[in-house]
Amino acid sequence: MVQVDRQQWDVVVVGAGGAGLRAAIEARERGARTAVICKSLFGKAHTVMAEGGIAASMGNVNEGDNWQVHFRDTMRGGKFLNQWRMAELHAKEAPDRVWELETWGALFDRTPDGRISQRNFGGHEYPRLAHVGDRTGLELIRTLQQKIVQLQQEDFKEYGDHEARLKVFQECTVTRVLKEGPRVSGAFCYERESGRFFVLEAPAVVLATGGIGKSFKTTSNSWEYTGDGHALALLAGAPLLNMEFVQFHPTGMVWPPSVKGILVTESVRGDGGVLRNSEGKRFMFDYVPDVFKEKYAESEEEGDRWYEDPDHNRRPPELLPRDEVARAINSEVKAGRGSPHGGVFLDVSTRMPAERIRRRLPSMYHQFKELADVDITAEAMEVGPTCHYVMGGIAVDSDSAATVGVPGLFAAGEVAGGMHGSNRLGGNSLSDLLVFGRRAGLHAAGYAASAGRPAVSQAEIEAAAAEALAPFHADEGAENPYTLHQELQTTMNDLVGIIRRAGEMAEALERLAALRVRAARAGVEGHRQFNPGWHLALDLRNMLLVSECVARAALERTESRGGHTREDCPSMERDWRPVNLLCRPVDPAPADPAAGRIALVRTRTEPIRPDLLALFEKDELVKYLAEEELYE
Amino acid sequence: MTTYDARFRIWRGDTEGGELRDFTVEVHDGEVVLDIVHRLQATQVPDLAVRWNCKAGKCGSCSAEVNGRPRLMCMTRMSTFTREETISVTPLRAFPVIRDLVTDVSFNYRKAREVPAFVPPQGVAPGAYRMRQEDVERSQEFRKCIECFLCQDTCHVVRDHEENKPAFAGPRFLMRVAELDMHPLDAAQEAGLDRKRAAQEDHGLGLCNITKCCTEVCPEGIKITDNALIPLKERAVDRAYDPLVWLGNKIRRRTAP
Ligand SMILES: Cc1cc2nc3c(=O)[nH]c(=O)nc-3n(C[C@H](O)[C@H](O)[C@H](O)COP(=O)(O)OP(=O)(O)OC[C@H]3O[C@@H](n4cnc5c(N)ncnc54)[C@H](O)[C@@H]3O)c2cc1C
Ligand code: SF4
Ligand code: SF4
Ligand code: FES
């Protein structure tokens, strides 16, 4: 029998990024004893990398802004597939969530009259992104981290123990959500440092584990992004929503090879940077799609004037939503008009004085200088698309962040689906984390207070422990987890990447099946203490599950929309607008590793509430909504 | 693209002890030390322990000592070394080793808890905060800190003096006190908290003798000593009583361009 340490908490939050920390703060403030668990050190979660800003319609720079405009932009950006109630709550609550950060010590950049400054970003009609230079994520995470420390200081005064009511288990990983019957009963975890297992018993678990980018070769994401939360939800029986939508950010570094994929923030374009091909042409003017024709400048002159006088000019097409820009770059490179290392040129050096570039974009200046020997104040950067964000995710209730069908399981942040539809606007993630992180914490605490305490069975612990230890018992001819990971990344990058074709996706599914068979034999050397090979072997299960979801859903959706582009089905089909694709686990899980683990289910989206529809012009709705929706 | 074989000496071991091990490993154009450590993991030592996250100098996870100098592995380019050189990579010296390149940095999290948090001003509603850019800039500089703890590692007050650790917060957290002290709306004073005095009495500011070693290793280029520690000292005690401040100012003046 495995002996593991068991601890009782009211709410367990998996993940210490923006969503997880905001959830934990809320749950603790509502009286729930709350544990946060995260794979990295406290304060290092992926959110720390966010650069450009956090979207909230505070209207500090342009008074025309309000939640309705933000809602509209978000729905347009997502091509109307967004879970509209989430988009509504998000637009309405984002300003309060940003202002609240100031009361916890955050220091955003200011307007001349002392308010929070806001910058332009792709797809946002007004300057809307609160920011701190280009290190907004750092400010967000540090502020939340320091708020948590403040709550712990309070508890220390009251109980003599900093961790009496809020504890962070850093460098620990959850490998299973535990259940009693249909209900959540806790989480099974291991500590990186010792390899020791432990169980956090709790009636409510919030998944806030971020994204899946590490399944792709070229990505802006860190090692943490192995889709753990997505997989944990599936394994616990909760479905994922619209997993085919993966955002490829248009501007990642392309050279040198070792930094390929690292993000070049969209603020470069928001602040005036332009894209050019090898012929020196600002090619984005050729790529404005019909649905956006009236909203973007037709000439370089008009686009340039917009930075100074946005009320009388239209914005330059460099600021189209990300999916459009990424596809355009891809086409230019394909047509042989790319830069020497297979990207295109992004230039600020001819657009702003060097001093201003260094002030507005300090990390970008630093990043290119240090990693690529490029001085962005003097020459253009080379950039190309990089896997950045997953719009798909755990299906949740818009108001409460509760997952579907597993009482006690909640999800918020990048791991949750719905909010961004088929494509996320820049800056809308950080605000999403705060709005729905808070809601998840609130509802998890409420649920925990009334749910009682489901039991954690020894049998479940035994099974979870055996699963986690399997890589140490691999026989002769064990597979190297690093090799498997690389093959998985290549498969997804090449076959289910930015431009997709049916044949390739079908092939991807076959390769994934073969990788699953090999992953069952993944073996590791050494012992359980801080052993990265072992950790990766465990992460493979998650990446393979999530990759199967992406490939299956992408093959099923026979249209192009947002972050899902098919060469064989190039146009957006209005009939697909009201269709959600749910990925459900095949139950019981097949014993044969080659067999698929995911079943797809089509559901219909809830009709958009009439007062929200009324925020759009009829002419615009006609371009998006399915025929029958127009008559409803 | 050019490729060559580089020689590395990497510390391997755990709480029980360990040793430097030699490796020969391939290096490609444009790579950083962390790339090489990853290549070693993938091809030679799958259980080599190392911390990292962003690989872009943003999270402060991959701190180690490269040729004895505290650095971020992901921002240390191989092109800064000659091809003949043997490059040593060792864990941060000021903190206890857990395994290989991973150290126990809990000291820093304890110190973070000892600094009283931001005190919001009474009667100012969320959304009504007004601050001028030039007034927030000083604290903003300190908030660029990515908590890599390289400054904590290098500061001689604790680097080889375990006995000073209980009394000394280290440059990172003294800077945190300065940051809050310079926050335009922090209401600590009104709440009866004198941050300057606390820096001196509770966080060991007096132990700092402004050598500026912390500033030299900071990957964010934060002027920890000049902009945080010295002003804090100046405000903490009457300058006549702190000859070091006087000296520090002299030095600063002399080296200023
Ligand atoms: C380079 C870059 C720049 C970006 N810039 C912006 C921007 O300017 N504006 C914007 O809005 N968005 C931006 N984004 C997107 C945004 O940063 C992310 O979507 C967001 O930070 C995700 O936050 P999160 O709270 O969901 O998860 P994260 O911050 O990623 O946190 C996930 C947490 O879960 C933990 N975790 C994961 N799996 C497990 C497990 N199995 N067990 C225990 N813990 C686990 C991790 O350790 C981590 O603590 C950017 C993204 C990148 C990559
Ligand atoms: S200046 Fe002070 S804090 Fe910085 S390294 Fe020297 S003694 Fe330490
Ligand atoms: S002040 Fe600089 S060196 Fe010190 S922890 Fe922060 S970023 Fe690192
Ligand atoms: S890995 Fe994040 S700073 Fe090096």
GROMACS .gro file of N, CA and C in nm, chain B residues 73-197:
model
  375
  705MET      N    1   2.112   3.163  -1.742
  705MET     CA    2   2.165   3.075  -1.847
  705MET      C    3   2.101   3.104  -1.983
  706CYS      N    4   1.975   3.150  -1.981
  706CYS     CA    5   1.907   3.169  -2.109
  706CYS      C    6   1.950   3.299  -2.177
  707MET      N    7   2.022   3.383  -2.106
  707MET     CA    8   2.067   3.508  -2.166
  707MET      C    9   2.218   3.512  -2.180
  708THR      N   10   2.282   3.398  -2.161
  708THR     CA   11   2.427   3.393  -2.175
  708THR      C   12   2.461   3.325  -2.306
  709ARG      N   13   2.500   3.405  -2.403
  709ARG     CA   14   2.523   3.349  -2.536
  709ARG      C   15   2.656   3.278  -2.544
  710MET      N   16   2.658   3.170  -2.617
  710MET     CA   17   2.781   3.093  -2.633
  710MET      C   18   2.887   3.176  -2.705
  711SER      N   19   2.845   3.272  -2.786
  711SER     CA   20   2.942   3.352  -2.860
  711SER      C   21   3.026   3.441  -2.769
  712THR      N   22   2.989   3.451  -2.642
  712THR     CA   23   3.072   3.531  -2.552
  712THR      C   24   3.194   3.453  -2.501
  713PHE      N   25   3.200   3.324  -2.536
  713PHE     CA   26   3.316   3.244  -2.497
  713PHE      C   27   3.397   3.206  -2.620
  714THR      N   28   3.525   3.177  -2.600
  714THR     CA   29   3.603   3.125  -2.712
  714THR      C   30   3.574   2.976  -2.725
  715ARG      N   31   3.602   2.922  -2.840
  715ARG     CA   32   3.572   2.781  -2.863
  715ARG      C   33   3.664   2.689  -2.785
  716GLU      N   34   3.778   2.741  -2.745
  716GLU     CA   35   3.875   2.658  -2.674
  716GLU      C   36   3.842   2.647  -2.525
  717GLU      N   37   3.772   2.750  -2.478
  717GLU     CA   38   3.744   2.759  -2.335
  717GLU      C   39   3.663   2.640  -2.282
  718THR      N   40   3.693   2.597  -2.159
  718THR     CA   41   3.603   2.503  -2.091
  718THR      C   42   3.511   2.587  -2.003
  719ILE      N   43   3.380   2.571  -2.024
  719ILE     CA   44   3.285   2.657  -1.955
  719ILE      C   45   3.229   2.584  -1.834
  720SER      N   46   3.240   2.646  -1.718
  720SER     CA   47   3.187   2.580  -1.600
  720SER      C   48   3.048   2.634  -1.568
  721VAL      N   49   2.959   2.545  -1.528
  721VAL     CA   50   2.826   2.586  -1.485
  721VAL      C   51   2.801   2.524  -1.349
  722THR      N   52   2.780   2.609  -1.249
  722THR     CA   53   2.762   2.561  -1.112
  722THR      C   54   2.638   2.627  -1.051
  723PRO      N   55   2.582   2.565  -0.948
  723PRO     CA   56   2.463   2.623  -0.887
  723PRO      C   57   2.497   2.751  -0.809
  724LEU      N   58   2.395   2.834  -0.783
  724LEU     CA   59   2.415   2.956  -0.705
  724LEU      C   60   2.481   2.920  -0.572
  725ARG      N   61   2.585   2.995  -0.537
  725ARG     CA   62   2.663   2.952  -0.421
  725ARG      C   63   2.598   2.988  -0.288
  726ALA      N   64   2.521   3.096  -0.286
  726ALA     CA   65   2.469   3.144  -0.158
  726ALA      C   66   2.352   3.060  -0.105
  727PHE      N   67   2.301   2.970  -0.188
  727PHE     CA   68   2.184   2.894  -0.144
  727PHE      C   69   2.215   2.745  -0.144
  728PRO      N   70   2.150   2.668  -0.053
  728PRO     CA   71   2.179   2.525  -0.046
  728PRO      C   72   2.139   2.452  -0.174
  729VAL      N   73   2.219   2.359  -0.216
  729VAL     CA   74   2.188   2.282  -0.336
  729VAL      C   75   2.074   2.185  -0.308
  730ILE      N   76   1.986   2.169  -0.407
  730ILE     CA   77   1.888   2.061  -0.401
  730ILE      C   78   1.941   1.948  -0.488
  731ARG      N   79   1.960   1.980  -0.614
  731ARG     CA   80   2.019   1.882  -0.703
  731ARG      C   81   2.081   1.952  -0.824
  732ASP      N   82   2.198   1.909  -0.864
  732ASP     CA   83   2.267   1.963  -0.982
  732ASP      C   84   2.267   2.117  -0.980
  733LEU      N   85   2.196   2.179  -1.076
  733LEU     CA   86   2.199   2.325  -1.086
  733LEU      C   87   2.085   2.391  -1.009
  734VAL      N   88   2.007   2.311  -0.940
  734VAL     CA   89   1.889   2.363  -0.871
  734VAL      C   90   1.919   2.386  -0.723
  735THR      N   91   1.894   2.508  -0.677
  735THR     CA   92   1.919   2.538  -0.536
  735THR      C   93   1.788   2.570  -0.463
  736ASP      N   94   1.798   2.565  -0.332
  736ASP     CA   95   1.684   2.596  -0.247
  736ASP      C   96   1.682   2.746  -0.222
  737VAL      N   97   1.590   2.816  -0.288
  737VAL     CA   98   1.586   2.961  -0.278
  737VAL      C   99   1.480   3.009  -0.179
  738SER      N  100   1.437   2.922  -0.089
  738SER     CA  101   1.328   2.959   0.002
  738SER      C  102   1.365   3.078   0.092
  739PHE      N  103   1.495   3.097   0.115
  739PHE     CA  104   1.541   3.216   0.187
  739PHE      C  105   1.472   3.342   0.135
  740ASN      N  106   1.468   3.353   0.002
  740ASN     CA  107   1.411   3.473  -0.059
  740ASN      C  108   1.261   3.487  -0.035
  741TYR      N  109   1.192   3.375  -0.036
  741TYR     CA  110   1.048   3.382  -0.013
  741TYR      C  111   1.018   3.416   0.133
  742ARG      N  112   1.106   3.372   0.223
  742ARG     CA  113   1.089   3.411   0.364
  742ARG      C  114   1.110   3.560   0.379
  743LYS      N  115   1.213   3.611   0.314
  743LYS     CA  116   1.242   3.754   0.325
  743LYS      C  117   1.129   3.838   0.265
  744ALA      N  118   1.071   3.789   0.156
  744ALA     CA  119   0.961   3.863   0.093
  744ALA      C  120   0.845   3.881   0.192
  745ARG      N  121   0.823   3.779   0.272
  745ARG     CA  122   0.712   3.786   0.368
  745ARG      C  123   0.739   3.883   0.482
  746GLU      N  124   0.865   3.916   0.502
  746GLU     CA  125   0.898   4.004   0.614
  746GLU      C  126   0.879   4.151   0.580
  747VAL      N  127   0.863   4.181   0.452
  747VAL     CA  128   0.844   4.322   0.414
  747VAL      C  129   0.694   4.354   0.416
  748PRO      N  130   0.653   4.446   0.502
  748PRO     CA  131   0.510   4.480   0.508
  748PRO      C  132   0.459   4.525   0.371
  749ALA      N  133   0.340   4.481   0.337
  749ALA     CA  134   0.284   4.504   0.204
  749ALA      C  135   0.247   4.651   0.182
  750PHE      N  136   0.215   4.682   0.056
  750PHE     CA  137   0.162   4.814   0.019
  750PHE      C  138   0.040   4.848   0.105
  751VAL      N  139   0.037   4.970   0.155
  751VAL     CA  140  -0.079   5.013   0.233
  751VAL      C  141  -0.162   5.109   0.148
  752PRO      N  142  -0.282   5.067   0.106
  752PRO     CA  143  -0.361   5.154   0.018
  752PRO      C  144  -0.406   5.279   0.093
  753PRO      N  145  -0.412   5.392   0.021
  753PRO     CA  146  -0.454   5.515   0.087
  753PRO      C  147  -0.601   5.509   0.127
  754GLN      N  148  -0.632   5.555   0.245
  754GLN     CA  149  -0.771   5.558   0.292
  754GLN      C  150  -0.854   5.653   0.207
  755GLY      N  151  -0.974   5.614   0.178
  755GLY     CA  152  -1.067   5.707   0.115
  755GLY      C  153  -1.044   5.732  -0.034
  756VAL      N  154  -0.952   5.660  -0.095
  756VAL     CA  155  -0.937   5.673  -0.241
  756VAL      C  156  -0.996   5.547  -0.305
  757ALA      N  157  -1.103   5.564  -0.379
  757ALA     CA  158  -1.172   5.449  -0.436
  757ALA      C  159  -1.090   5.387  -0.549
  758PRO      N  160  -1.109   5.258  -0.573
  758PRO     CA  161  -1.045   5.198  -0.690
  758PRO      C  162  -1.088   5.277  -0.814
  759GLY      N  163  -0.994   5.305  -0.901
  759GLY     CA  164  -1.027   5.382  -1.020
  759GLY      C  165  -1.001   5.530  -1.001
  760ALA      N  166  -0.987   5.572  -0.875
  760ALA     CA  167  -0.964   5.715  -0.850
  760ALA      C  168  -0.817   5.744  -0.822
  761TYR      N  169  -0.732   5.644  -0.833
  761TYR     CA  170  -0.588   5.668  -0.810
  761TYR      C  171  -0.534   5.758  -0.920
  762ARG      N  172  -0.465   5.864  -0.880
  762ARG     CA  173  -0.402   5.954  -0.977
  762ARG      C  174  -0.255   5.967  -0.940
  763MET      N  175  -0.169   5.935  -1.035
  763MET     CA  176  -0.025   5.947  -1.010
  763MET      C  177   0.039   5.998  -1.137
  764ARG      N  178   0.142   6.079  -1.122
  764ARG     CA  179   0.211   6.127  -1.241
  764ARG      C  180   0.317   6.029  -1.285
  765GLN      N  181   0.337   6.021  -1.415
  765GLN     CA  182   0.436   5.927  -1.467
  765GLN      C  183   0.572   5.946  -1.400
  766GLU      N  184   0.615   6.072  -1.387
  766GLU     CA  185   0.750   6.090  -1.330
  766GLU      C  186   0.755   6.046  -1.184
  767ASP      N  187   0.640   6.042  -1.118
  767ASP     CA  188   0.642   5.997  -0.978
  767ASP      C  189   0.640   5.846  -0.963
  768VAL      N  190   0.587   5.777  -1.063
  768VAL     CA  191   0.585   5.630  -1.051
  768VAL      C  192   0.712   5.567  -1.108
  769GLU      N  193   0.784   5.645  -1.185
  769GLU     CA  194   0.898   5.586  -1.256
  769GLU      C  195   1.005   5.526  -1.165
  770ARG      N  196   1.028   5.591  -1.052
  770ARG     CA  197   1.133   5.539  -0.964
  770ARG      C  198   1.097   5.400  -0.914
  771SER      N  199   0.976   5.385  -0.865
  771SER     CA  200   0.935   5.253  -0.817
  771SER      C  201   0.922   5.154  -0.933
  772GLN      N  202   0.879   5.204  -1.049
  772GLN     CA  203   0.867   5.115  -1.165
  772GLN      C  204   1.001   5.050  -1.199
  773GLU      N  205   1.109   5.128  -1.184
  773GLU     CA  206   1.240   5.069  -1.214
  773GLU      C  207   1.261   4.944  -1.128
  774PHE      N  208   1.224   4.953  -1.002
  774PHE     CA  209   1.248   4.839  -0.912
  774PHE      C  210   1.151   4.725  -0.941
  775ARG      N  211   1.036   4.760  -0.994
  775ARG     CA  212   0.937   4.655  -1.024
  775ARG      C  213   0.973   4.580  -1.153
  776LYS      N  214   1.078   4.622  -1.220
  776LYS     CA  215   1.127   4.541  -1.333
  776LYS      C  216   1.192   4.412  -1.285
  777CYS      N  217   1.215   4.403  -1.154
  777CYS     CA  218   1.287   4.288  -1.097
  777CYS      C  219   1.216   4.157  -1.133
  778ILE      N  220   1.291   4.062  -1.186
  778ILE     CA  221   1.235   3.933  -1.223
  778ILE      C  222   1.262   3.826  -1.117
  779GLU      N  223   1.311   3.868  -1.002
  779GLU     CA  224   1.338   3.775  -0.891
  779GLU      C  225   1.423   3.656  -0.934
  780CYS      N  226   1.532   3.689  -1.001
  780CYS     CA  227   1.626   3.583  -1.037
  780CYS      C  228   1.718   3.553  -0.919
  781PHE      N  229   1.723   3.644  -0.824
  781PHE     CA  230   1.803   3.631  -0.701
  781PHE      C  231   1.953   3.626  -0.727
  782LEU      N  232   1.995   3.674  -0.843
  782LEU     CA  233   2.139   3.681  -0.869
  782LEU      C  234   2.204   3.782  -0.775
  783CYS      N  235   2.133   3.892  -0.747
  783CYS     CA  236   2.190   3.992  -0.656
  783CYS      C  237   2.200   3.934  -0.515
  784GLN      N  238   2.100   3.857  -0.477
  784GLN     CA  239   2.102   3.795  -0.344
  784GLN      C  240   2.221   3.698  -0.335
  785ASP      N  241   2.248   3.633  -0.447
  785ASP     CA  242   2.356   3.533  -0.452
  785ASP      C  243   2.493   3.600  -0.443
  786THR      N  244   2.503   3.714  -0.505
  786THR     CA  245   2.636   3.774  -0.518
  786THR      C  246   2.674   3.862  -0.399
  787CYS      N  247   2.575   3.911  -0.327
  787CYS     CA  248   2.603   4.007  -0.219
  787CYS      C  249   2.689   3.941  -0.111
  788HIS      N  250   2.804   4.001  -0.086
  788HIS     CA  251   2.901   3.937   0.005
  788HIS      C  252   2.851   3.931   0.148
  789VAL      N  253   2.747   4.012   0.181
  789VAL     CA  254   2.697   4.008   0.318
  789VAL      C  255   2.645   3.869   0.354
  790VAL      N  256   2.588   3.801   0.253
  790VAL     CA  257   2.540   3.665   0.282
  790VAL      C  258   2.611   3.556   0.202
  791ARG      N  259   2.684   3.596   0.095
  791ARG     CA  260   2.740   3.494   0.006
  791ARG      C  261   2.823   3.390   0.083
  792ASP      N  262   2.909   3.435   0.170
  792ASP     CA  263   2.986   3.339   0.248
  792ASP      C  264   2.962   3.356   0.397
  793HIS      N  265   2.850   3.419   0.428
  793HIS     CA  266   2.822   3.444   0.569
  793HIS      C  267   2.680   3.401   0.604
  794GLU      N  268   2.665   3.272   0.620
  794GLU     CA  269   2.538   3.214   0.657
  794GLU      C  270   2.480   3.287   0.781
  795GLU      N  271   2.571   3.327   0.870
  795GLU     CA  272   2.526   3.384   0.997
  795GLU      C  273   2.454   3.519   0.979
  796ASN      N  274   2.476   3.586   0.864
  796ASN     CA  275   2.408   3.714   0.843
  796ASN      C  276   2.266   3.697   0.788
  797LYS      N  277   2.234   3.577   0.743
  797LYS     CA  278   2.107   3.560   0.673
  797LYS      C  279   1.984   3.601   0.756
  798PRO      N  280   1.978   3.565   0.884
  798PRO     CA  281   1.856   3.602   0.957
  798PRO      C  282   1.834   3.753   0.963
  799ALA      N  283   1.942   3.830   0.967
  799ALA     CA  284   1.927   3.974   0.990
  799ALA      C  285   1.922   4.056   0.861
  800PHE      N  286   1.947   3.994   0.746
  800PHE     CA  287   1.968   4.071   0.624
  800PHE      C  288   1.871   4.028   0.515
  801ALA      N  289   1.794   4.123   0.463
  801ALA     CA  290   1.695   4.089   0.362
  801ALA      C  291   1.758   4.070   0.225
  802GLY      N  292   1.877   4.128   0.206
  802GLY     CA  293   1.942   4.118   0.075
  802GLY      C  294   1.897   4.231  -0.015
  803PRO      N  295   1.976   4.261  -0.121
  803PRO     CA  296   1.945   4.375  -0.208
  803PRO      C  297   1.805   4.370  -0.268
  804ARG      N  298   1.761   4.252  -0.310
  804ARG     CA  299   1.629   4.244  -0.373
  804ARG      C  300   1.519   4.295  -0.280
  805PHE      N  301   1.526   4.258  -0.155
  805PHE     CA  302   1.414   4.294  -0.067
  805PHE      C  303   1.435   4.428   0.004
  806LEU      N  304   1.559   4.472   0.014
  806LEU     CA  305   1.580   4.610   0.057
  806LEU      C  306   1.525   4.703  -0.051
  807MET      N  307   1.548   4.663  -0.176
  807MET     CA  308   1.495   4.740  -0.288
  807MET      C  309   1.342   4.742  -0.285
  808ARG      N  310   1.283   4.633  -0.243
  808ARG     CA  311   1.137   4.627  -0.231
  808ARG      C  312   1.089   4.729  -0.127
  809VAL      N  313   1.163   4.742  -0.020
  809VAL     CA  314   1.127   4.843   0.081
  809VAL      C  315   1.137   4.982   0.018
  810ALA      N  316   1.244   5.004  -0.057
  810ALA     CA  317   1.261   5.135  -0.123
  810ALA      C  318   1.147   5.160  -0.220
  811GLU      N  319   1.110   5.056  -0.294
  811GLU     CA  320   1.002   5.068  -0.393
  811GLU      C  321   0.873   5.116  -0.326
  812LEU      N  322   0.839   5.053  -0.215
  812LEU     CA  323   0.716   5.091  -0.145
  812LEU      C  324   0.730   5.230  -0.085
  813ASP      N  325   0.850   5.258  -0.037
  813ASP     CA  326   0.873   5.388   0.024
  813ASP      C  327   0.858   5.499  -0.079
  814MET      N  328   0.892   5.470  -0.204
  814MET     CA  329   0.883   5.572  -0.308
  814MET      C  330   0.751   5.567  -0.384
  815HIS      N  331   0.665   5.473  -0.351
  815HIS     CA  332   0.534   5.464  -0.416
  815HIS      C  333   0.453   5.588  -0.379
  816PRO      N  334   0.406   5.662  -0.480
  816PRO     CA  335   0.342   5.790  -0.450
  816PRO      C  336   0.220   5.779  -0.359
  817LEU      N  337   0.153   5.666  -0.357
  817LEU     CA  338   0.031   5.658  -0.278
  817LEU      C  339   0.040   5.561  -0.158
  818ASP      N  340   0.156   5.509  -0.132
  818ASP     CA  341   0.166   5.417  -0.018
  818ASP      C  342   0.137   5.493   0.111
  819ALA      N  343   0.047   5.437   0.193
  819ALA     CA  344   0.003   5.509   0.313
  819ALA      C  345   0.061   5.447   0.439
  820ALA      N  346   0.181   5.388   0.428
  820ALA     CA  347   0.242   5.324   0.545
  820ALA      C  348   0.259   5.424   0.660
  821GLN      N  349   0.309   5.541   0.624
  821GLN     CA  350   0.331   5.645   0.725
  821GLN      C  351   0.205   5.669   0.808
  822GLU      N  352   0.095   5.690   0.736
  822GLU     CA  353  -0.032   5.716   0.802
  822GLU      C  354  -0.072   5.600   0.891
  823ALA      N  355  -0.030   5.478   0.853
  823ALA     CA  356  -0.066   5.361   0.931
  823ALA      C  357   0.037   5.336   1.042
  824GLY      N  358   0.127   5.430   1.059
  824GLY     CA  359   0.222   5.418   1.169
  824GLY      C  360   0.344   5.332   1.138
  825LEU      N  361   0.372   5.315   1.010
  825LEU     CA  362   0.486   5.232   0.973
  825LEU      C  363   0.592   5.319   0.907
  826ASP      N  364   0.710   5.322   0.964
  826ASP     CA  365   0.819   5.398   0.905
  826ASP      C  366   0.909   5.303   0.826
  827ARG      N  367   0.892   5.303   0.695
  827ARG     CA  368   0.962   5.204   0.613
  827ARG      C  369   1.114   5.223   0.618
  828LYS      N  370   1.156   5.349   0.623
  828LYS     CA  371   1.301   5.373   0.624
  828LYS      C  372   1.362   5.315   0.749
  829ARG      N  373   1.298   5.343   0.861
  829ARG     CA  374   1.352   5.291   0.984
  829ARG      C  375   1.348   5.138   0.985
   0.00000   0.00000   0.00000
